[in-house]
Structure formats: structure tokens, C-alpha cells
Amino acid sequence: QVQLVESGGGLVQAGGSLRLSCAASGSIFSIDAMGWYRQAPGKRRELVAAITSGGNTNYADSVKGRFTISRDNGKNTVYLQMNSLKAEDTAVYYCKAERAWGPFGVSYDYWGQGTQVTVSS
């Protein structure tokens, strides 16, 4: 059983900052990539940022220069530092573990339960 537990969401004023954390636990040997997605009401879920085990990162254009993704491979934890937040960043943020390898040479993708981020203008 693998679980992703997110934390750090909340309510913040425009221009403020939040830091999201996502810790993966269970029978995991390694995770190829970890990422953050978000879904606003009435919109599709979209990629915010992703990072490989080697540290390569990918960001949505809308968050470049404001958000920073990082990870601790030893702890199977990924972070998202969000600065200069805007009202349009309001969404439920989901953590995803891509190709999480278990003890039998099989990998799966896993999602967290989501954490609400609300930015007031």
C-alpha cells in the first residue's frame, strides 16, 4: 500500500507565499518523477511542476519564475514553494508520484488526496 500525504495548503493574500509538501510512504524503492497538478472549479487538471529523481524540472508557463519544485529522494518527498501568488492560482493541488517502483519490479502511478490553495485578491 502506497500513500501520498499532502500538506501546506491554505488561504493567503495575493502576493503571498505558501509551501506545499507531499510525502510518499509504503513499499517504495524509488520514484522516477514527482509532480504537482492543480484543478480549479470547472477546469481540467493541469500540470504545475514536475521533477525527476535526477533533479530535472518542468514548469507550466503560468508559474515559471514564481514557483519552485524540489524533492528529497531519501524521504520520497516533494515540495512546491509558491511565491507571488495570484488569485488565478486558486485550485486544489494534487501530488503525483510517477513510476513508483515497488519490491516486485513493477511501477505504478499514485495520486495524493489534494490540498486546497485559495488566494484572495
PDB file of C-alpha atoms in Angstrom:
ATOM      1  CA  GLN A   1       0.000   0.000   0.000  1.00  0.00           C
ATOM      2  CA  VAL A   2       1.382   3.366  -1.041  1.00  0.00           C
ATOM      3  CA  GLN A   3       0.097   6.673   0.216  1.00  0.00           C
ATOM      4  CA  LEU A   4       0.846  10.251  -0.731  1.00  0.00           C
ATOM      5  CA  VAL A   5       0.116  12.737   2.018  1.00  0.00           C
ATOM      6  CA  GLU A   6      -0.001  16.427   1.113  1.00  0.00           C
ATOM      7  CA  SER A   7       0.196  19.379   3.451  1.00  0.00           C
ATOM      8  CA  GLY A   8       0.712  23.118   3.379  1.00  0.00           C
ATOM      9  CA  GLY A   9      -2.347  24.398   1.585  1.00  0.00           C
ATOM     10  CA  GLY A  10      -4.473  27.221   2.907  1.00  0.00           C
ATOM     11  CA  LEU A  11      -5.699  30.766   2.418  1.00  0.00           C
ATOM     12  CA  VAL A  12      -3.263  33.508   1.501  1.00  0.00           C
ATOM     13  CA  GLN A  13      -3.499  37.021   0.137  1.00  0.00           C
ATOM     14  CA  ALA A  14      -2.355  37.828  -3.361  1.00  0.00           C
ATOM     15  CA  GLY A  15       1.389  38.359  -3.416  1.00  0.00           C
ATOM     16  CA  GLY A  16       1.915  35.970  -0.543  1.00  0.00           C
ATOM     17  CA  SER A  17       3.653  32.599  -0.357  1.00  0.00           C
ATOM     18  CA  LEU A  18       2.850  29.019   0.529  1.00  0.00           C
ATOM     19  CA  ARG A  19       4.905  25.842   0.630  1.00  0.00           C
ATOM     20  CA  LEU A  20       3.302  22.524  -0.203  1.00  0.00           C
ATOM     21  CA  SER A  21       4.769  19.191   0.854  1.00  0.00           C
ATOM     22  CA  CYS A  22       3.955  15.679  -0.295  1.00  0.00           C
ATOM     23  CA  ALA A  23       5.402  12.593   1.357  1.00  0.00           C
ATOM     24  CA  ALA A  24       5.106   9.133  -0.175  1.00  0.00           C
ATOM     25  CA  SER A  25       5.044   6.172   2.182  1.00  0.00           C
ATOM     26  CA  GLY A  26       4.715   2.426   1.766  1.00  0.00           C
ATOM     27  CA  SER A  27       6.629  -0.224  -0.138  1.00  0.00           C
ATOM     28  CA  ILE A  28       8.533   2.086  -2.460  1.00  0.00           C
ATOM     29  CA  PHE A  29      12.093   1.618  -3.563  1.00  0.00           C
ATOM     30  CA  SER A  30      12.264   4.690  -5.769  1.00  0.00           C
ATOM     31  CA  ILE A  31      10.107   7.137  -7.672  1.00  0.00           C
ATOM     32  CA  ASP A  32      11.095   8.247 -11.153  1.00  0.00           C
ATOM     33  CA  ALA A  33       9.254  11.556 -11.139  1.00  0.00           C
ATOM     34  CA  MET A  34       7.103  13.529  -8.747  1.00  0.00           C
ATOM     35  CA  GLY A  35       4.881  16.400  -9.653  1.00  0.00           C
ATOM     36  CA  TRP A  36       2.211  18.836  -8.650  1.00  0.00           C
ATOM     37  CA  TYR A  37      -1.011  19.293 -10.575  1.00  0.00           C
ATOM     38  CA  ARG A  38      -3.923  21.589  -9.892  1.00  0.00           C
ATOM     39  CA  GLN A  39      -7.577  21.725 -10.720  1.00  0.00           C
ATOM     40  CA  ALA A  40      -9.708  24.825 -10.433  1.00  0.00           C
ATOM     41  CA  PRO A  41     -13.525  24.626 -10.408  1.00  0.00           C
ATOM     42  CA  GLY A  42     -14.857  23.919 -13.878  1.00  0.00           C
ATOM     43  CA  LYS A  43     -11.388  23.388 -15.331  1.00  0.00           C
ATOM     44  CA  ARG A  44      -9.288  20.403 -16.263  1.00  0.00           C
ATOM     45  CA  ARG A  45      -6.479  19.196 -14.047  1.00  0.00           C
ATOM     46  CA  GLU A  46      -3.202  20.680 -15.260  1.00  0.00           C
ATOM     47  CA  LEU A  47       0.464  20.144 -14.610  1.00  0.00           C
ATOM     48  CA  VAL A  48       2.045  22.803 -12.400  1.00  0.00           C
ATOM     49  CA  ALA A  49       5.559  21.430 -11.991  1.00  0.00           C
ATOM     50  CA  ALA A  50       7.414  18.133 -12.059  1.00  0.00           C
ATOM     51  CA  ILE A  51      10.847  16.903 -11.057  1.00  0.00           C
ATOM     52  CA  THR A  52      12.746  13.720 -11.863  1.00  0.00           C
ATOM     53  CA  SER A  53      14.881  11.760  -9.451  1.00  0.00           C
ATOM     54  CA  GLY A  54      17.891  13.350 -11.146  1.00  0.00           C
ATOM     55  CA  GLY A  55      16.619  16.839 -10.471  1.00  0.00           C
ATOM     56  CA  ASN A  56      15.366  17.818 -13.920  1.00  0.00           C
ATOM     57  CA  THR A  57      12.376  20.126 -13.618  1.00  0.00           C
ATOM     58  CA  ASN A  58       9.461  21.186 -15.775  1.00  0.00           C
ATOM     59  CA  TYR A  59       7.072  24.064 -15.082  1.00  0.00           C
ATOM     60  CA  ALA A  60       3.859  25.358 -16.527  1.00  0.00           C
ATOM     61  CA  ASP A  61       4.416  28.708 -18.220  1.00  0.00           C
ATOM     62  CA  SER A  62       1.963  30.348 -15.844  1.00  0.00           C
ATOM     63  CA  VAL A  63       4.109  29.607 -12.779  1.00  0.00           C
ATOM     64  CA  LYS A  64       7.641  29.980 -14.133  1.00  0.00           C
ATOM     65  CA  GLY A  65       9.661  32.368 -12.028  1.00  0.00           C
ATOM     66  CA  ARG A  66       7.184  32.185  -9.145  1.00  0.00           C
ATOM     67  CA  PHE A  67       7.061  28.513  -8.143  1.00  0.00           C
ATOM     68  CA  THR A  68       9.952  26.193  -7.336  1.00  0.00           C
ATOM     69  CA  ILE A  69       9.714  22.422  -7.109  1.00  0.00           C
ATOM     70  CA  SER A  70      12.238  20.356  -5.168  1.00  0.00           C
ATOM     71  CA  ARG A  71      12.457  16.867  -3.739  1.00  0.00           C
ATOM     72  CA  ASP A  72      14.214  14.773  -1.146  1.00  0.00           C
ATOM     73  CA  ASN A  73      14.773  11.377  -2.739  1.00  0.00           C
ATOM     74  CA  GLY A  74      15.746   9.777   0.549  1.00  0.00           C
ATOM     75  CA  LYS A  75      12.428  10.779   2.074  1.00  0.00           C
ATOM     76  CA  ASN A  76      10.345  10.318  -1.108  1.00  0.00           C
ATOM     77  CA  THR A  77       9.086  13.830  -0.522  1.00  0.00           C
ATOM     78  CA  VAL A  78       8.399  16.616  -2.981  1.00  0.00           C
ATOM     79  CA  TYR A  79       7.922  20.292  -2.207  1.00  0.00           C
ATOM     80  CA  LEU A  80       6.386  23.203  -4.052  1.00  0.00           C
ATOM     81  CA  GLN A  81       7.407  26.691  -2.973  1.00  0.00           C
ATOM     82  CA  MET A  82       4.841  29.140  -4.302  1.00  0.00           C
ATOM     83  CA  ASN A  83       5.687  32.846  -4.255  1.00  0.00           C
ATOM     84  CA  SER A  84       3.923  35.903  -5.639  1.00  0.00           C
ATOM     85  CA  LEU A  85       0.646  34.043  -5.584  1.00  0.00           C
ATOM     86  CA  LYS A  86      -2.209  35.278  -7.719  1.00  0.00           C
ATOM     87  CA  ALA A  87      -5.948  34.786  -7.493  1.00  0.00           C
ATOM     88  CA  GLU A  88      -5.763  32.549 -10.581  1.00  0.00           C
ATOM     89  CA  ASP A  89      -3.538  30.129  -8.651  1.00  0.00           C
ATOM     90  CA  THR A  90      -6.575  29.190  -6.563  1.00  0.00           C
ATOM     91  CA  ALA A  91      -7.210  25.470  -7.016  1.00  0.00           C
ATOM     92  CA  VAL A  92      -6.942  22.077  -5.422  1.00  0.00           C
ATOM     93  CA  TYR A  93      -3.331  20.983  -5.726  1.00  0.00           C
ATOM     94  CA  TYR A  94      -2.572  17.301  -6.195  1.00  0.00           C
ATOM     95  CA  CYS A  95       0.699  15.491  -5.760  1.00  0.00           C
ATOM     96  CA  LYS A  96       1.575  12.681  -8.160  1.00  0.00           C
ATOM     97  CA  ALA A  97       4.235  10.001  -7.975  1.00  0.00           C
ATOM     98  CA  GLU A  98       5.044   8.693 -11.446  1.00  0.00           C
ATOM     99  CA  ARG A  99       6.558   5.247 -11.868  1.00  0.00           C
ATOM    100  CA  ALA A 100       6.912   4.414  -8.189  1.00  0.00           C
ATOM    101  CA  TRP A 101       8.860   1.159  -8.095  1.00  0.00           C
ATOM    102  CA  GLY A 102       7.917  -1.485  -5.531  1.00  0.00           C
ATOM    103  CA  PRO A 103       9.523  -4.743  -4.414  1.00  0.00           C
ATOM    104  CA  PHE A 104       8.470  -6.860  -7.412  1.00  0.00           C
ATOM    105  CA  GLY A 105       9.911  -4.796 -10.253  1.00  0.00           C
ATOM    106  CA  VAL A 106       6.575  -3.200 -11.073  1.00  0.00           C
ATOM    107  CA  SER A 107       5.828   0.514 -11.058  1.00  0.00           C
ATOM    108  CA  TYR A 108       2.598   2.392 -10.614  1.00  0.00           C
ATOM    109  CA  ASP A 109       1.453   5.983 -10.582  1.00  0.00           C
ATOM    110  CA  TYR A 110      -0.111   7.350  -7.422  1.00  0.00           C
ATOM    111  CA  TRP A 111      -2.080  10.495  -6.581  1.00  0.00           C
ATOM    112  CA  GLY A 112      -2.476  12.362  -3.335  1.00  0.00           C
ATOM    113  CA  GLN A 113      -5.860  13.391  -1.975  1.00  0.00           C
ATOM    114  CA  GLY A 114      -5.385  17.063  -2.825  1.00  0.00           C
ATOM    115  CA  THR A 115      -4.924  20.209  -0.784  1.00  0.00           C
ATOM    116  CA  GLN A 116      -6.833  23.451  -1.284  1.00  0.00           C
ATOM    117  CA  VAL A 117      -4.949  26.629  -2.080  1.00  0.00           C
ATOM    118  CA  THR A 118      -7.014  29.806  -2.037  1.00  0.00           C
ATOM    119  CA  VAL A 119      -5.536  33.169  -2.980  1.00  0.00           C
ATOM    120  CA  SER A 120      -7.627  36.195  -2.120  1.00  0.00           C
ATOM    121  CA  SER A 121      -7.296  39.296  -4.249  1.00  0.00           C
TER     122      SER A 121
END
